Each structure stands twice: as structure tokens, then as C-alpha cells.
Amino acid sequence: MANKRHNFVGYYLLMIEIDNPEKEATYLINWTNKTTIRQVDLNFLEDWNDANELQKYLVVSYKAGGCNTFNVFVFDVETKLVRFWHESFQLYESPVKGFLLPTKDFLILSKDGVHVINLGGKGARAVRDKLG
Amino acid sequence: MGRSNYLRIENTNHVQFRCQFQENRRICVQEQFVDGAGQTQFDDIYGLKISEPTLRELMLIQSIYTAKTPTDVATLVAEQPTPRIFYKTFLELGCKSLLSFLAFDRRAIGCLLDDSKTRALDRTYPLIYKNPDGQSALDNALELNQLQSVSKMIDHMTKYQNDPVYAHLFRRNLVDLIKLSDNCAKLFRSKILNFEIQYFEWPSLNRDRAKAYAPYNNSMFKIRYEYRRLFPKLYAADAEQKLKMDRLREEQLSDEMGYSAEAGLERGT
């Protein structure tokens, strides 16, 4: 993932073939949106697709300056299209950390507290703390 | 997030949750595409505004649920000072608006979709859209043979949801609608079933002004790239014309440059 391409600030997410790194990269996102980004995290998620088959998805999260948002993208690696996009408020200057749990929940830790986003394709489930 | 997948019109669409501001939370269905410059772009197809129910609204929903007869429901709907609650989308109701639940009663629907009441409606967001079971309020009314409700809903859609993105709501019920409803002419004349192509990849003007027909049975979101395949002769003529124009421009430019060079030489002497 890159924030700058040919001196243009934006959101650039590309895939490079591991066996042939010199081959032209495939862009999942090539978006010159003049937005600086920080606190980037990339995770792989295995989930059921529309055809009920297990498939790998790429989860990308970052905080964006200017618009003060924290974005979580789920990319379908096969179709190279966005599957979900979650945008929430996050002050750019304030620290934040997002990571994926084995339960397919995405946890966002910030000064505002803890946010949980269920990234799984199958329905919702109740989330409880230790007090029930 | 998977629960909102049903809102997508096609598999290539994705769902965006815009939760930046608590009072303006929206779910948007978007289409991702690559423009002529190779840039990724996102096209908003339609969106839903998520509201949080107040205590009064919860009590009203509870009252509707416990009402014993359809007349009680219709009375409850009619007695509300503002119909705004019925136009809201609640996550607690599975992203469905109350209109889908009330589709069984023509009086309630008639009251909600009355022109005097729809002033309270935010026209940015649709009122009739796909529910988790793949059906809409229109399908519910049609199943229960509520033809007056169906007619009102079609009227509403042609007025406030007059956009081709809602054509998918008629994918499975159009034959029944033609058979039963007397309001289909309006629907066929509306923009819902008449898609005006306005893409950068398509020409906006052409010398040939005759109507051209071409069969197309693919995604409405992919038609953006299909001009070349659908109208090969027109595309070839356009390309030829463009080439001619480019040559003419080059010639004009070289003439102007030659003229200015000559003028410079004269000034120098």
C-alpha cells in the first residue's frame, strides 16, 4: 500500500506477484484523492463468498487526514473489487489501532474506546464483555 | 456487515457504511469502476439513512405490532402528527422501513404516500427498496393483492425514485404488474425503465441522429465500457472522425507555427 505515486498523494493499493516481482503490478485501488493516510494495517480474512465457498479477502485499514476518518476496506482478491467499506470518525492527530481477530471481527482501539465491526459475510452475532 | 449484502443490486456492487457522524449515519451501495485515466472511482447507486428510534417511536411500533385489526393500524398511522417515522430506516428492524410492514393495508399505504404527507420525506433516500428476503414493499402489496397500494407505490416511485437503479425492483414482478395494475404505462414512461446513458466513455453527440438499437443482456453497470461492442460501425465512424480532426488540428498548428516563425524572421531582419 502506498500514499504517494508519481508525486501525487492518494490511496494506492497494489498486488505484486511474489514469483515475478518485476511483472507489472495489479492495482486494487488507484485513487488520487489528495488524502494523507497513516496507521495502515493489512490483514487476510478467510470467509464464505456469495457462492458459499471459502475465499481469501484482504482487509485494509487506515486513518485519513483532512476528512478525519478511519476506514476499513475489505477487498475481494479474486475480483479485485471492494466488498465492504466502513468509514467512521477518527481525529487524525489522535492515536488509533485496528486489527483483525480470528472471529472475523475487526477491533478498533482509540481514545474514544473500542469499536467492533463484524466483517464476516454471515449474519450478525451478539458481542458480550466479561460481565455478560 | 454481511447482513447488509442484500442491498446490493449486483455482485460487483459493494456496501459502504458512512458512520463519521452519529446523527448522519448512512449505508451506501456503490459501484467501483476505473475511469479513462486509470483512476479508481466510486459511483453512489443509492443510500439509506440510518435513524435511531426514540422512545415515542418505539412505543408506536409496539402499538402497531399489538393492534388487533388492520383498521386499528390504519387509524394509528393516520393519527400521527407527522409521517416521518414511517419513512425512517432502523437497524433494529433489519434495515427495513415501516412501509414494508404496512404494505398489507391499502388505507395505511394510501395515507403514507399521500402527496400532502410526502412533504416530510427526504427525497435523497428511497422509501421502496430491496428487503433482506429480496422483496420490496411493492412485492408484499402485490402478493396480498393490494392493487391500490401497488398503484400508489408506483406513483410514488415514478415521482420520487425516478431513477434506473430501482429497475431491479421490477425484475420479478413486472409480468404480474402488467396483468393486475393499471398504472404500468406511467412506469414504462418513467426513467426507472428508461436508462439514459451518460458516461464519459459514450459520445454525447453524433452526426447520425437516427435511433439505433442493439441487444444487451448484461449488467447495467458494465454498459459504460460497451459502446465499442454494441455499436461497432458508429464507433469506427467516430474514431475516423476523431483522427481527421486531430490531423486538421495538427495542420493548423504547424501552419500557425510556420507563420509565426516567418514573422519572427521578418522582425529580426
mmCIF file of C-alpha atoms in Angstrom, chain A residues 5 12 28-33 50 67-69 72-75 80-89 117-124, chain B residues 1-5 8 10-22 26 28 30-35 37-42 222:
data_model
loop_
_atom_site.group_PDB
_atom_site.id
_atom_site.type_symbol
_atom_site.label_atom_id
_atom_site.label_comp_id
_atom_site.label_asym_id
_atom_site.label_seq_id
_atom_site.Cartn_x
_atom_site.Cartn_y
_atom_site.Cartn_z
ATOM 1 C CA ARG A 5 2.547 7.724 -6.658
ATOM 2 C CA TYR A 12 -2.764 3.178 -3.894
ATOM 3 C CA LEU A 28 -6.733 -2.863 -6.397
ATOM 4 C CA ILE A 29 -7.126 0.858 -5.803
ATOM 5 C CA ASN A 30 -5.540 3.648 -7.783
ATOM 6 C CA TRP A 31 -7.169 6.692 -6.284
ATOM 7 C CA THR A 32 -5.534 10.100 -6.296
ATOM 8 C CA ASN A 33 -7.655 11.659 -3.562
ATOM 9 C CA ASP A 50 -21.684 -15.463 -2.340
ATOM 10 C CA CYS A 67 -11.695 14.244 6.481
ATOM 11 C CA ASN A 68 -10.673 12.743 9.875
ATOM 12 C CA THR A 69 -11.940 9.255 9.226
ATOM 13 C CA VAL A 72 -11.769 -0.281 6.882
ATOM 14 C CA PHE A 73 -11.859 -1.851 3.427
ATOM 15 C CA VAL A 74 -12.473 -5.484 2.620
ATOM 16 C CA PHE A 75 -11.216 -6.428 -0.835
ATOM 17 C CA LYS A 80 -10.194 -7.154 -7.227
ATOM 18 C CA LEU A 81 -13.236 -5.205 -6.100
ATOM 19 C CA VAL A 82 -14.198 -3.689 -2.780
ATOM 20 C CA ARG A 83 -16.628 -5.858 -0.820
ATOM 21 C CA PHE A 84 -17.191 -3.639 2.224
ATOM 22 C CA TRP A 85 -16.125 -0.209 3.224
ATOM 23 C CA HIS A 86 -16.630 1.144 6.712
ATOM 24 C CA GLU A 87 -15.907 4.798 7.419
ATOM 25 C CA SER A 88 -16.033 6.191 10.956
ATOM 26 C CA PHE A 89 -14.860 9.337 12.693
ATOM 27 C CA ILE A 117 -17.030 -4.356 13.282
ATOM 28 C CA ASN A 118 -18.063 -7.797 12.176
ATOM 29 C CA LEU A 119 -16.544 -8.400 8.755
ATOM 30 C CA GLY A 120 -17.951 -11.872 8.245
ATOM 31 C CA GLY A 121 -20.386 -12.402 5.390
ATOM 32 C CA LYS A 122 -22.759 -14.453 7.536
ATOM 33 C CA GLY A 123 -25.293 -12.626 9.757
ATOM 34 C CA ALA A 124 -24.705 -10.736 12.963
ATOM 35 C CA MET B 1 -21.540 -6.202 7.628
ATOM 36 C CA GLY B 2 -22.633 -9.300 5.769
ATOM 37 C CA ARG B 3 -26.208 -8.633 6.833
ATOM 38 C CA SER B 4 -26.427 -5.650 4.514
ATOM 39 C CA ASN B 5 -25.216 -7.589 1.467
ATOM 40 C CA ARG B 8 -26.532 -4.719 -3.463
ATOM 41 C CA GLU B 10 -25.414 -6.859 -8.435
ATOM 42 C CA ASN B 11 -22.435 -8.820 -7.156
ATOM 43 C CA THR B 12 -19.992 -6.193 -8.349
ATOM 44 C CA ASN B 13 -21.540 -3.581 -6.031
ATOM 45 C CA HIS B 14 -20.301 -3.042 -2.521
ATOM 46 C CA VAL B 15 -21.765 -1.596 0.638
ATOM 47 C CA GLN B 16 -20.247 1.443 2.289
ATOM 48 C CA PHE B 17 -21.050 2.381 5.870
ATOM 49 C CA ARG B 18 -20.632 6.108 6.427
ATOM 50 C CA CYS B 19 -20.600 6.443 10.186
ATOM 51 C CA GLN B 20 -18.499 9.592 10.500
ATOM 52 C CA PHE B 21 -21.261 11.490 12.253
ATOM 53 C CA GLN B 22 -23.640 9.739 14.620
ATOM 54 C CA ARG B 26 -25.729 6.166 6.042
ATOM 55 C CA CYS B 28 -24.498 3.465 0.587
ATOM 56 C CA GLN B 30 -21.658 1.818 -4.568
ATOM 57 C CA GLU B 31 -20.157 0.612 -7.806
ATOM 58 C CA GLN B 32 -16.413 0.678 -8.297
ATOM 59 C CA PHE B 33 -15.018 1.388 -11.736
ATOM 60 C CA VAL B 34 -11.863 2.538 -13.444
ATOM 61 C CA ASP B 35 -12.104 5.730 -15.481
ATOM 62 C CA ALA B 37 -7.262 7.870 -16.796
ATOM 63 C CA GLY B 38 -6.916 4.560 -14.933
ATOM 64 C CA GLN B 39 -8.182 6.055 -11.675
ATOM 65 C CA THR B 40 -10.443 4.102 -9.355
ATOM 66 C CA GLN B 41 -13.800 5.814 -8.934
ATOM 67 C CA PHE B 42 -16.834 5.047 -6.801
ATOM 68 C CA LYS B 222 -20.923 -2.605 -17.257
#
